[in-house]
Short mmCIF file of C-alpha atoms and ligand atoms in Angstrom, two decimals:
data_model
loop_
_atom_site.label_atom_id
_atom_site.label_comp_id
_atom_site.label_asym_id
_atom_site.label_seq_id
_atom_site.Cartn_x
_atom_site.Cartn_y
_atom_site.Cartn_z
CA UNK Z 1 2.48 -2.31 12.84
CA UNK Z 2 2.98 0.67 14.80
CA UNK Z 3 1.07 -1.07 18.09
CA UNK Z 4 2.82 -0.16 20.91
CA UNK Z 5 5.59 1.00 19.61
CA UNK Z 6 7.91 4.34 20.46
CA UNK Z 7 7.42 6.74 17.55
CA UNK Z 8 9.68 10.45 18.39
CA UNK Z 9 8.01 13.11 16.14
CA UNK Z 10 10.31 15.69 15.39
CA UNK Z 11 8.73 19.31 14.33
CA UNK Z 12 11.02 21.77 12.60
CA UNK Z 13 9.70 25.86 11.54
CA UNK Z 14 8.22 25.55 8.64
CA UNK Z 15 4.82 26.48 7.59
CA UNK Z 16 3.83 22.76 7.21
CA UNK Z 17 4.46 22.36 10.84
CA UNK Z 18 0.30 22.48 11.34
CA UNK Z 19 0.82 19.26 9.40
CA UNK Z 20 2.46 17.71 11.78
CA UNK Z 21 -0.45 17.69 14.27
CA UNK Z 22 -2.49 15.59 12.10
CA UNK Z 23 0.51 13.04 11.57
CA UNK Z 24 0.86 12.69 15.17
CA UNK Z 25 -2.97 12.02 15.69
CA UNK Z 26 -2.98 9.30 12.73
CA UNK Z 27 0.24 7.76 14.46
CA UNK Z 28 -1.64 7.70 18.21
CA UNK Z 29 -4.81 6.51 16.60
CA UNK Z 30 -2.30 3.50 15.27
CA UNK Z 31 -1.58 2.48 19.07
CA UNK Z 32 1.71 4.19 18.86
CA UNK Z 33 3.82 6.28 22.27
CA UNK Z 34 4.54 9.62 20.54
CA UNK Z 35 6.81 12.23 21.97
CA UNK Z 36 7.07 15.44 20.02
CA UNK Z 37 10.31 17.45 19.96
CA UNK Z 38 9.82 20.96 18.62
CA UNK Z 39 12.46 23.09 17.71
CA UNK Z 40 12.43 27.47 18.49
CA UNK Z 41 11.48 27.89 15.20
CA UNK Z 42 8.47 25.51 15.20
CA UNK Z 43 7.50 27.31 18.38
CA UNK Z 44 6.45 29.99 16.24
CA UNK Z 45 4.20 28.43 13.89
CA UNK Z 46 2.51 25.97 16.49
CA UNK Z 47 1.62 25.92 20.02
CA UNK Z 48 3.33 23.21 22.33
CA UNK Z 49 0.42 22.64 24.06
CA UNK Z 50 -1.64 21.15 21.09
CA UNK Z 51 1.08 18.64 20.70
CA UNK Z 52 1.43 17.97 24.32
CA UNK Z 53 -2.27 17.28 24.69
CA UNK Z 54 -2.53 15.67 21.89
CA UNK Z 55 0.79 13.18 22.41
CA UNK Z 56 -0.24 12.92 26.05
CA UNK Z 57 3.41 13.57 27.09
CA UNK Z 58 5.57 15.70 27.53
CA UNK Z 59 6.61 18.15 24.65
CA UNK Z 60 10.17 18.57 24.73
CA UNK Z 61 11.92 22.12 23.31
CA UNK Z 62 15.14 22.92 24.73
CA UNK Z 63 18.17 20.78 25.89
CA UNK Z 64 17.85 22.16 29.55
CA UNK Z 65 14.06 23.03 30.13
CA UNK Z 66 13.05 19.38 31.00
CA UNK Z 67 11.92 19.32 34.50
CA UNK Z 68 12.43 15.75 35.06
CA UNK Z 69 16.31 15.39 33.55
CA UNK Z 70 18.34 16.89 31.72
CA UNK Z 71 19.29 13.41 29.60
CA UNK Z 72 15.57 13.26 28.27
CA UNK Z 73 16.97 13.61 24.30
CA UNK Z 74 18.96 10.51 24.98
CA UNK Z 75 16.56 8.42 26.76
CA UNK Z 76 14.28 9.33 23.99
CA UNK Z 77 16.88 8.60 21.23
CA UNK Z 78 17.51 5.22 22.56
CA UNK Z 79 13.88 4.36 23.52
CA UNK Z 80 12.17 5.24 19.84
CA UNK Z 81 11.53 2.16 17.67
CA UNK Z 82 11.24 5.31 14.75
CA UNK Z 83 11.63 9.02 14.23
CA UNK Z 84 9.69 10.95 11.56
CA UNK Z 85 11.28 14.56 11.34
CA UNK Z 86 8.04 16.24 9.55
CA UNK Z 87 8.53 18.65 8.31
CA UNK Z 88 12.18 18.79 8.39
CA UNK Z 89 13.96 22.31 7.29
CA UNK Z 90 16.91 23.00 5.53
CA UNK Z 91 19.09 23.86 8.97
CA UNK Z 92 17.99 20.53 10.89
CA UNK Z 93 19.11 18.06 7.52
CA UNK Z 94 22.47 20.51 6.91
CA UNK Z 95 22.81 20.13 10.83
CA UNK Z 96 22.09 16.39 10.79
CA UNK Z 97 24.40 16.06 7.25
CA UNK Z 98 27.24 17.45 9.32
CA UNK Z 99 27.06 16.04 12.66
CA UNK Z 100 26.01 19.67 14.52
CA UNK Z 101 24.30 18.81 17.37
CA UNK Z 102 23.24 22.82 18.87
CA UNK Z 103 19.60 22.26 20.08
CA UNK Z 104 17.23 19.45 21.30
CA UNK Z 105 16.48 17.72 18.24
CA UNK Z 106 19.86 17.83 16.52
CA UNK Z 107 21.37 16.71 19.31
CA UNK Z 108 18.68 14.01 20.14
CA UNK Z 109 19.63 12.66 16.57
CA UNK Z 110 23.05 12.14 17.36
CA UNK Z 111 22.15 9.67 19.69
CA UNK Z 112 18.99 7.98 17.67
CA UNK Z 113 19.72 4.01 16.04
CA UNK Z 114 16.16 3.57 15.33
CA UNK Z 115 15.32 3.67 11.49
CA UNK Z 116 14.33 7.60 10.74
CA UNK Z 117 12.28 9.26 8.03
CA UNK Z 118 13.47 12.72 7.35
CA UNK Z 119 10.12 14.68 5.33
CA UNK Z 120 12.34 17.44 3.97
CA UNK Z 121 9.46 21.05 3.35
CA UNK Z 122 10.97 24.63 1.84
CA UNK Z 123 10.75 26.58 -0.60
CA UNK Z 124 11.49 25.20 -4.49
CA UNK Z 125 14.40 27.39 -4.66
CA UNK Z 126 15.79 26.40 -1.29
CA UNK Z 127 15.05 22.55 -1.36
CA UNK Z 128 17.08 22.41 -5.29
CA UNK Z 129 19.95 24.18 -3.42
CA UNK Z 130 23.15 22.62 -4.18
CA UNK Z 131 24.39 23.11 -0.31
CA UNK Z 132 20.66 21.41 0.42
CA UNK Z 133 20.68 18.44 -2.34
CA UNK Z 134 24.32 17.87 -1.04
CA UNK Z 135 23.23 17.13 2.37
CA UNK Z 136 19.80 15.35 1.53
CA UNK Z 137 22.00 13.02 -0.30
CA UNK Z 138 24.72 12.46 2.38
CA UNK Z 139 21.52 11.71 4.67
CA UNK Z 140 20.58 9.20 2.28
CA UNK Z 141 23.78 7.41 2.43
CA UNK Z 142 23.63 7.28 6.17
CA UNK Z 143 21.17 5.03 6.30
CA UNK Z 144 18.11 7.80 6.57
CA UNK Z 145 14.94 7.36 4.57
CA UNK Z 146 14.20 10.30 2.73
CA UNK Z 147 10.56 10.81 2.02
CA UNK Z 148 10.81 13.11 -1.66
CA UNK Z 149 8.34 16.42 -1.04
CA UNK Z 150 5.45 16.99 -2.78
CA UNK Z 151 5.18 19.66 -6.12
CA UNK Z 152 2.28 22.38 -5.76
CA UNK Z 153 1.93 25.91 -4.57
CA UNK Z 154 3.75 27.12 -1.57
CA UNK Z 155 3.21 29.36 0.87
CA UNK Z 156 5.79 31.65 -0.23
CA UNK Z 157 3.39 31.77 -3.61
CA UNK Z 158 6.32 29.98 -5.83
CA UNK Z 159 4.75 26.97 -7.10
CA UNK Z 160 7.20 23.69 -7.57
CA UNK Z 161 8.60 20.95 -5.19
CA UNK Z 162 9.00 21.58 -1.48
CA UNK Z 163 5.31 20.94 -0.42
CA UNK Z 164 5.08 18.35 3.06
CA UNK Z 165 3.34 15.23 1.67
CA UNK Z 166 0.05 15.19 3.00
CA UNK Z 167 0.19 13.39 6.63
CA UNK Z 168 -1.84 10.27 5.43
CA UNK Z 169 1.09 9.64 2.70
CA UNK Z 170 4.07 10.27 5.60
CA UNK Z 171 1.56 8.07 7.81
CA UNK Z 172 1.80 5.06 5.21
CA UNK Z 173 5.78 5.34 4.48
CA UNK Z 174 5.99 5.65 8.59
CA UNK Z 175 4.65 2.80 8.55
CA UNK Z 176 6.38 0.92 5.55
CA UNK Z 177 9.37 1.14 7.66
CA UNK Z 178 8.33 -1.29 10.07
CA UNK Z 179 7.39 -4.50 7.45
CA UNK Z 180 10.66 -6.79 6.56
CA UNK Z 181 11.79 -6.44 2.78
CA UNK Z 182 12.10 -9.65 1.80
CA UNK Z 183 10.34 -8.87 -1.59
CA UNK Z 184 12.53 -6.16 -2.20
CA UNK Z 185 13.29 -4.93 -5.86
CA UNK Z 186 10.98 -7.77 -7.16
CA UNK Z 187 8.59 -7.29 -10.03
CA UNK Z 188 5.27 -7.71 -8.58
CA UNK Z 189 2.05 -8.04 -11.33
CA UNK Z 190 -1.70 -8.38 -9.14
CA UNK Z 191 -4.80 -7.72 -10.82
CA UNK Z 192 -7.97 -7.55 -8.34
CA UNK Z 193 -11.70 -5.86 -8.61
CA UNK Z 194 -14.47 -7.34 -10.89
CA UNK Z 195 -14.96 -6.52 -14.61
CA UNK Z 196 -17.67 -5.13 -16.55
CA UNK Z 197 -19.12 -6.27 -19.57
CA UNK Z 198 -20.88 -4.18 -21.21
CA UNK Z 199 -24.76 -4.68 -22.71
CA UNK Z 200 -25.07 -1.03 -23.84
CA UNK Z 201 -23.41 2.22 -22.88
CA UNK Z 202 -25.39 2.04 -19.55
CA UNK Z 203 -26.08 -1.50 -18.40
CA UNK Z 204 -23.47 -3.83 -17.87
CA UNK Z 205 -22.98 -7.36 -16.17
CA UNK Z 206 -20.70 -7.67 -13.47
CA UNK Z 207 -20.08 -9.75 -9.86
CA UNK Z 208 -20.10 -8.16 -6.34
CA UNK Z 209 -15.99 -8.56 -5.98
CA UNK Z 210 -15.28 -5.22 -4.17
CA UNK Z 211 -11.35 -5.66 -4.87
CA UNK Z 212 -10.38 -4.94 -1.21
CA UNK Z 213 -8.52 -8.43 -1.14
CA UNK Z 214 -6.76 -7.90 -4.63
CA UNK Z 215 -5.72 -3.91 -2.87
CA UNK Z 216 -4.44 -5.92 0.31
CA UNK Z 217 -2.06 -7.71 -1.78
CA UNK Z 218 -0.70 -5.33 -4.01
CA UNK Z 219 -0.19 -2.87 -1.19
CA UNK Z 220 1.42 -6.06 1.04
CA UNK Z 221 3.83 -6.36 -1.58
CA UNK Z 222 4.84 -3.03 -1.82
CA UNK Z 223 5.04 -2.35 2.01
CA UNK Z 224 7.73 -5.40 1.72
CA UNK Z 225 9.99 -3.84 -1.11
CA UNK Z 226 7.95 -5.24 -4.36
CA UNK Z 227 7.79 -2.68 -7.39
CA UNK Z 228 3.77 -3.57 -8.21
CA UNK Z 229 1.72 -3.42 -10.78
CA UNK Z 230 -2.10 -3.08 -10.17
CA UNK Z 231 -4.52 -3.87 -12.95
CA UNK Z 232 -8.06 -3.33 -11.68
CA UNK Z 233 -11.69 -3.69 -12.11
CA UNK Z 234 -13.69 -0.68 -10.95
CA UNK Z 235 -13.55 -0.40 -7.56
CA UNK Z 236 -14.45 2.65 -4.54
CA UNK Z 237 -10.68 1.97 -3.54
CA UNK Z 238 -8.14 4.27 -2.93
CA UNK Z 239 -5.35 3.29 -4.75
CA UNK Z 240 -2.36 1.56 -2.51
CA UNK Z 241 0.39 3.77 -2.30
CA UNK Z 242 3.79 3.11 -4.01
CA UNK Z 243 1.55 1.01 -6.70
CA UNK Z 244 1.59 1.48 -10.26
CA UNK Z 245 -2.66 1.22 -10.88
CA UNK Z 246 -3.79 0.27 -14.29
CA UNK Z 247 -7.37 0.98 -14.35
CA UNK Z 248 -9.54 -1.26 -17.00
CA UNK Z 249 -13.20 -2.04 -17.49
CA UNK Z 250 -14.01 -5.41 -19.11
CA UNK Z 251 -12.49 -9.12 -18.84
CA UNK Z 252 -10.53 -7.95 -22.38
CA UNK Z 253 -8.84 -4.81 -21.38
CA UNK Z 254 -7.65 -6.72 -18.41
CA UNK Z 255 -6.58 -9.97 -20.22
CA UNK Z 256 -4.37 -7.36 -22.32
CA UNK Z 257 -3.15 -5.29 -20.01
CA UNK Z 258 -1.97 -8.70 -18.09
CA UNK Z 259 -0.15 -10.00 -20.78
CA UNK Z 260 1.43 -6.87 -21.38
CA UNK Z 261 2.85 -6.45 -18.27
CA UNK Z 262 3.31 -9.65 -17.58
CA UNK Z 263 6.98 -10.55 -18.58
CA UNK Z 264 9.19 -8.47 -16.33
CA UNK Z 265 7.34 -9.83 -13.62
CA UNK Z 266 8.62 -12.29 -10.96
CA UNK Z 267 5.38 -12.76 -9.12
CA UNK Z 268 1.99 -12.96 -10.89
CA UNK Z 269 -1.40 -12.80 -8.67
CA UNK Z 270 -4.67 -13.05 -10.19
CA UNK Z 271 -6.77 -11.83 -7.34
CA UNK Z 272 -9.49 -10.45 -9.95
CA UNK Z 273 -13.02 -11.70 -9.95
CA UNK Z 274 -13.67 -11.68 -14.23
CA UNK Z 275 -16.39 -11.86 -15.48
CA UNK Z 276 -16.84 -15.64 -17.17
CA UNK Z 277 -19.25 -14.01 -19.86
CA UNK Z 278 -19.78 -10.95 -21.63
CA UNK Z 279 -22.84 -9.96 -24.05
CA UNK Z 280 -22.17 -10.97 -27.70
CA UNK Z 281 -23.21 -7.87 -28.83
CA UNK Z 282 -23.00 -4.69 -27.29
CA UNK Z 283 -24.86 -1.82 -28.28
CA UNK Z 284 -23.66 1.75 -28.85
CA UNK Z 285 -27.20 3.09 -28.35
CA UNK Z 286 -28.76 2.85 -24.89
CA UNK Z 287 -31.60 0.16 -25.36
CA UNK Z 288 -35.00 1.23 -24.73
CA UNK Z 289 -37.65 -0.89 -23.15
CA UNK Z 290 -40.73 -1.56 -25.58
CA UNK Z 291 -43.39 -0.91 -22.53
CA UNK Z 292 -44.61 -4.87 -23.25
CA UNK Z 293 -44.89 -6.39 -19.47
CA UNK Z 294 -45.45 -9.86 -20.77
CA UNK Z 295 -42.46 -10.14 -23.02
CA UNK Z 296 -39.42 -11.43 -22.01
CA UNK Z 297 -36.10 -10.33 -24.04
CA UNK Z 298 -32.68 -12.45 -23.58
CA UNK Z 299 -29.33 -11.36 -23.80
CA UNK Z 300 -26.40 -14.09 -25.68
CA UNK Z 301 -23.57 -14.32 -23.97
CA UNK Z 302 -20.42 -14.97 -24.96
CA UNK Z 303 -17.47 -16.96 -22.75
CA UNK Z 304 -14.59 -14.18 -21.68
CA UNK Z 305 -11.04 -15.68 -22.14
CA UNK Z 306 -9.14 -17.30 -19.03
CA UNK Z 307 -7.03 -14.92 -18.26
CA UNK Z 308 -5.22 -17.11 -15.96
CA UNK Z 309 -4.95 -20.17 -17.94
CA UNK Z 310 -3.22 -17.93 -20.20
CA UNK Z 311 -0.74 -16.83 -18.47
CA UNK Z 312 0.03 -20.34 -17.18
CA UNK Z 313 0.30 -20.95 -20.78
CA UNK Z 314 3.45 -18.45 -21.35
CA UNK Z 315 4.58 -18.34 -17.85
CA UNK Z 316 8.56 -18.95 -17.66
CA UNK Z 317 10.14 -21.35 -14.99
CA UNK Z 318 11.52 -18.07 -12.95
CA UNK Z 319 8.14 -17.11 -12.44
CA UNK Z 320 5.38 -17.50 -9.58
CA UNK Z 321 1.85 -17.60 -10.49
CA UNK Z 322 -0.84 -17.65 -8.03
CA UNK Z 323 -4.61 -17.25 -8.56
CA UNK Z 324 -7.40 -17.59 -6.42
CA UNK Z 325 -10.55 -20.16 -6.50
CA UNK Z 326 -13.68 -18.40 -5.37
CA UNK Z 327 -16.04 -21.58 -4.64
CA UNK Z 328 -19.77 -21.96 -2.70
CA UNK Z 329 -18.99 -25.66 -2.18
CA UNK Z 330 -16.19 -28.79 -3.13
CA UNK Z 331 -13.50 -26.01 -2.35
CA UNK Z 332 -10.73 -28.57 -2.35
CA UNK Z 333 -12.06 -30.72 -5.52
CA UNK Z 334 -12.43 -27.71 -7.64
CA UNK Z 335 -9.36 -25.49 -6.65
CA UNK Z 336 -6.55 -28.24 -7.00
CA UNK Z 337 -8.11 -28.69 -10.77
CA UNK Z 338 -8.09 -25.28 -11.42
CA UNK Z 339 -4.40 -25.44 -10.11
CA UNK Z 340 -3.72 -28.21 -12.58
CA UNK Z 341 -5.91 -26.49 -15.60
CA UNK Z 342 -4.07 -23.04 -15.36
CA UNK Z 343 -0.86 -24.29 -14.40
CA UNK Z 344 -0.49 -22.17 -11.17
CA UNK Z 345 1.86 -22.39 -8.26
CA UNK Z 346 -0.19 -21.64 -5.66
CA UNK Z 347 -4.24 -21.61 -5.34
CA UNK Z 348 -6.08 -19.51 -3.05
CA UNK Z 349 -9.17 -20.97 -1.82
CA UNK Z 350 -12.16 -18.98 -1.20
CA UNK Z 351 -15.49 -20.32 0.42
CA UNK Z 352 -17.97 -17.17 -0.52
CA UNK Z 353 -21.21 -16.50 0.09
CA UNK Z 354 -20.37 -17.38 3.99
CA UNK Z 355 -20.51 -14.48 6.66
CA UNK Z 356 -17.25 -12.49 7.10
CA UNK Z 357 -15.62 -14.59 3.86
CA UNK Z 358 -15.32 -13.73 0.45
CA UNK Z 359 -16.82 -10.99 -1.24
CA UNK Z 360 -16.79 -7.33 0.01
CA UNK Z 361 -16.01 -8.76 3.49
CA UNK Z 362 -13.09 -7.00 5.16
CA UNK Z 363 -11.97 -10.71 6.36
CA UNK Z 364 -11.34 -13.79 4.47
CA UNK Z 365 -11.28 -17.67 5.34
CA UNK Z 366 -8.98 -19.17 3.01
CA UNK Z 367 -6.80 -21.93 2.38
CA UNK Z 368 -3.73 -22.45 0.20
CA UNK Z 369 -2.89 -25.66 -2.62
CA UNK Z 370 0.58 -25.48 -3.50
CA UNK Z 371 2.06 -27.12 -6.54
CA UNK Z 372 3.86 -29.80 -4.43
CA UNK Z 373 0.61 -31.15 -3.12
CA UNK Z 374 1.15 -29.65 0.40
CA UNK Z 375 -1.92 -27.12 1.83
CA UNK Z 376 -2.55 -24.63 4.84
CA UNK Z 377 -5.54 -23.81 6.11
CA UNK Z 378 -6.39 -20.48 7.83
CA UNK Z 379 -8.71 -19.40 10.40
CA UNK Z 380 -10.96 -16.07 9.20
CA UNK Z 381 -8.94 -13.05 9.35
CA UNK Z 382 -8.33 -9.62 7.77
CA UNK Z 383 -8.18 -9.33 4.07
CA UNK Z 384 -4.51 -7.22 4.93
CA UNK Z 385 -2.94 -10.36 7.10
CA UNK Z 386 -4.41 -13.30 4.57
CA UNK Z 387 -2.11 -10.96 2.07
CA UNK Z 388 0.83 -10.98 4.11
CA UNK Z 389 0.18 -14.73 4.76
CA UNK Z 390 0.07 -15.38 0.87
CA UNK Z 391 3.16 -13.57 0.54
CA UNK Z 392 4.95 -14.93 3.29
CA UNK Z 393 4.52 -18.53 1.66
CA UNK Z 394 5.13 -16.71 -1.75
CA UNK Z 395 8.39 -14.91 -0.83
CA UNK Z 396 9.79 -18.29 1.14
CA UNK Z 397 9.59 -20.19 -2.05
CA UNK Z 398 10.95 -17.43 -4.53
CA UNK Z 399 13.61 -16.90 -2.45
CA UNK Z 400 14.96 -19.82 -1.31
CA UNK Z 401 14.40 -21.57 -5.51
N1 LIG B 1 -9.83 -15.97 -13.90
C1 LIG B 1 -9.30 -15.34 -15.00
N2 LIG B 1 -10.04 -15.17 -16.11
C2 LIG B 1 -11.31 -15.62 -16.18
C3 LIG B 1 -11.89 -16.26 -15.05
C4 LIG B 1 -11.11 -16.42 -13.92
O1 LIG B 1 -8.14 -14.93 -14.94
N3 LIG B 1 -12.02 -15.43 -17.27
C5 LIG B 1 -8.98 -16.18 -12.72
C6 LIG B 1 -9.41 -15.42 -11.48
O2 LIG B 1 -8.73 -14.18 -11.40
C7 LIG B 1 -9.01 -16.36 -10.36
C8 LIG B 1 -9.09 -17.75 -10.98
O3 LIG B 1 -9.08 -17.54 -12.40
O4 LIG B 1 -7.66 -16.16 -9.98
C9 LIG B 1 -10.31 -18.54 -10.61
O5 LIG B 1 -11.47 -17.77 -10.83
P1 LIG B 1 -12.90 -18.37 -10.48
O6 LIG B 1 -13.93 -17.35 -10.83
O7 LIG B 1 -12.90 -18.94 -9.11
O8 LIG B 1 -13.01 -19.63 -11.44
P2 LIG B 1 -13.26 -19.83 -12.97
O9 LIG B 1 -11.98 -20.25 -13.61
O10 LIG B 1 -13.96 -18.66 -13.56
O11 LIG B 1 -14.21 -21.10 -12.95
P3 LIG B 1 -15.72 -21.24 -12.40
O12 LIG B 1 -16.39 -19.92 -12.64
O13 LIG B 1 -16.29 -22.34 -13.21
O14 LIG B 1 -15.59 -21.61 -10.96
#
């Protein structure tokens, strides 16, 4: 998202302005033009050079100090698809709040239209100041995305909120700001990850689903406005920012945590790869082996309940229900009956076992069965742009019924 595109860093004096440097690498390491404006203050808490080396451009500090032209804040202001003030003090958002334009930055913001995320970083007592909450909200109403700080110890050695989010977290909203928000304000419920059933407090059985396609989604939808739920399998994931994660073990926690959560939503997707069985009994006592080479010892299983089929079951006419069809072979035979079995929307078919598709691949080659009998087939690509494909098709159809 942020390929080639104009990103102005603005630096304020705070001690979190050391943050700042790692933003601004995560941001170039995205593809992005960054040009850093510093002001005095942050002058005195990091060097000009290491931003200047690392933006490879000029660093700009004072209205009149550019040695090319003395207009560089407005070229800058009109050339920046974004501008992340990080962190931002309490004397750039009062200037901001009131239209005081005295130095490069707060005068460069008089002149910005891009979209802007203001990272507001001071001390508890400061950042709850009524003066300060006054002006964070009047920035808010103009238009500015405020990204809340983080609670914690501060320098100053008061601990409460005022702490810059860590870069990677300002990285992600940063980018957030680019994706449309056509989903915006609706209920989102995805479940993703395998399950585990288990045969005794140590063994279990499960599939090799690593839930990164199930993560795509739910962090898709939220980049695009959705309020999402997660319910997942155990996974080495980090969970999607902005998402609500439910974290579950076996094909029954998630069946109930589904149906739980699963009338506020608008849009249901079952991304998850359950388990079909589970042992019909499972111990409390690890089992031990009886040292016997030749004999063989079976465990019963016992069919998990469809925890798709039973949401298509209860699902209401306002909602959308997708699930996906994981298949070796006869992907269109045996996804359009699952579509008719469970009742489903949309079905997302899945050749696995194929390089680059399926499980724990980072790409997918899919194709989609709607409801009306009409499908799209897609060429392998990343697990994150099959997600924003599914919603695309998702969002055009929820919107426009
Ligand atoms: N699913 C589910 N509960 C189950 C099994 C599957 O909710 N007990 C959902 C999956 O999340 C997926 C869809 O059903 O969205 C299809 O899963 P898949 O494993 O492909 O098919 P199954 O219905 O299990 O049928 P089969 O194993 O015979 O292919």
């Amino acid at each position: 998202m942020l390929k080639d595109k104009t990103i102005v860093l603005g630096v304020c004096g705070g001690i979190a302005a050391y943050k700042a440097v790692e933003l601004l690498r995560l941001i170039k390491k995205a593809g992005a033009n960054v040009r850093v404006v510093m002001t005095q203050s942050a002058l005195e808490f990091v060097g000009e050079t290491t931003f200047r080396v690392l933006s490879e451009n000029d660093v700009c500090t004072g209205l009149f100090n550019s040695k090319e032209s003395s207009v560089r804040h407005i070229e800058w202001a009109s050339e920046a698809d974004a501008v992340v003030i990080a962190p931002a003090t309490a004397n750039i958002i009062g200037k901001m709040a009131n239209g005081i334009a005295d130095d490069a930055l707060s005068t460069m913001m008089m002149a910005v239209t891009s979209k802007v995320m203001i990272c507001p970083s001071m001390n508890t007592y400061m950042y709850e100041n009524r003066a300060v909450q006054r002006n964070i909200d009047i920035l808010e109403q103009d238009g500015f995305f405020i990204l809340e700080p983080g609670t914690g110890e501060l320098a100053c050695k008061t601990s409460g909120a005022g702490r810059l989010p860590d870069p990677v977290l300002i990285f992600d909203r940063l980018v957030k700001l680019f994706y449309p928000k056509d989903l915006k304000g609706k209920k989102i419920l995805v479940s993703a990850g395998p399950t585990r059933e288990a045969i005794d407090p140590v063994r279990y059985i499960s599939n090799h689903s690593s839930g990164k396609m199930g993560y795509a989604v739910a962090e898709a939808a939220e980049k695009r406005g959705g309020v999402v739920t997660l319910v997942s399998g155990p996974v080495s994931l980090s969970p999607p920012i902005g998402v609500d994660v439910i974290k579950i073990e076996s094909a029954k926690q998630m069946a109930d945590e589904i149906i739980k959560n699963m009338d506020d939503a608008d849009i249901i997707i079952k991304v998850a790869a359950v388990a079909d069985y589970r042992p019909s009994a499972s111990h409390d006592k690890k089992i031990k082996k009886n040292g016997n080479l030749t004999a063989s010892i079976s465990i019963e299983l016992t069919e998990n309940p469809d925890i798709l089929k039973m949401v298509g079951e209860r699902k209401k006419e306002r909602q959308f229900l997708a699930g996906f069809a994981a298949e070796t072979q006869n992907l269109d035979v045996y996804a359009l009956k699952k579509m008719e079995k469970k009742n489903l929307d949309l079905i997302v078919g899945n050749i696995v076992g194929v390089k680059g598709s399926g499980f724990e691949a980072d790409t997918n080659k899919v194709k989609f069965f709607f409801r009306d009998g009409t499908t799209h087939d897609l060429p392998l690509m990343d697990k994150a742009k099959v997600a924003h494909k599914i919603l695309d098709h998702i969002s055009a159809r929820v919107i426009s019924s």
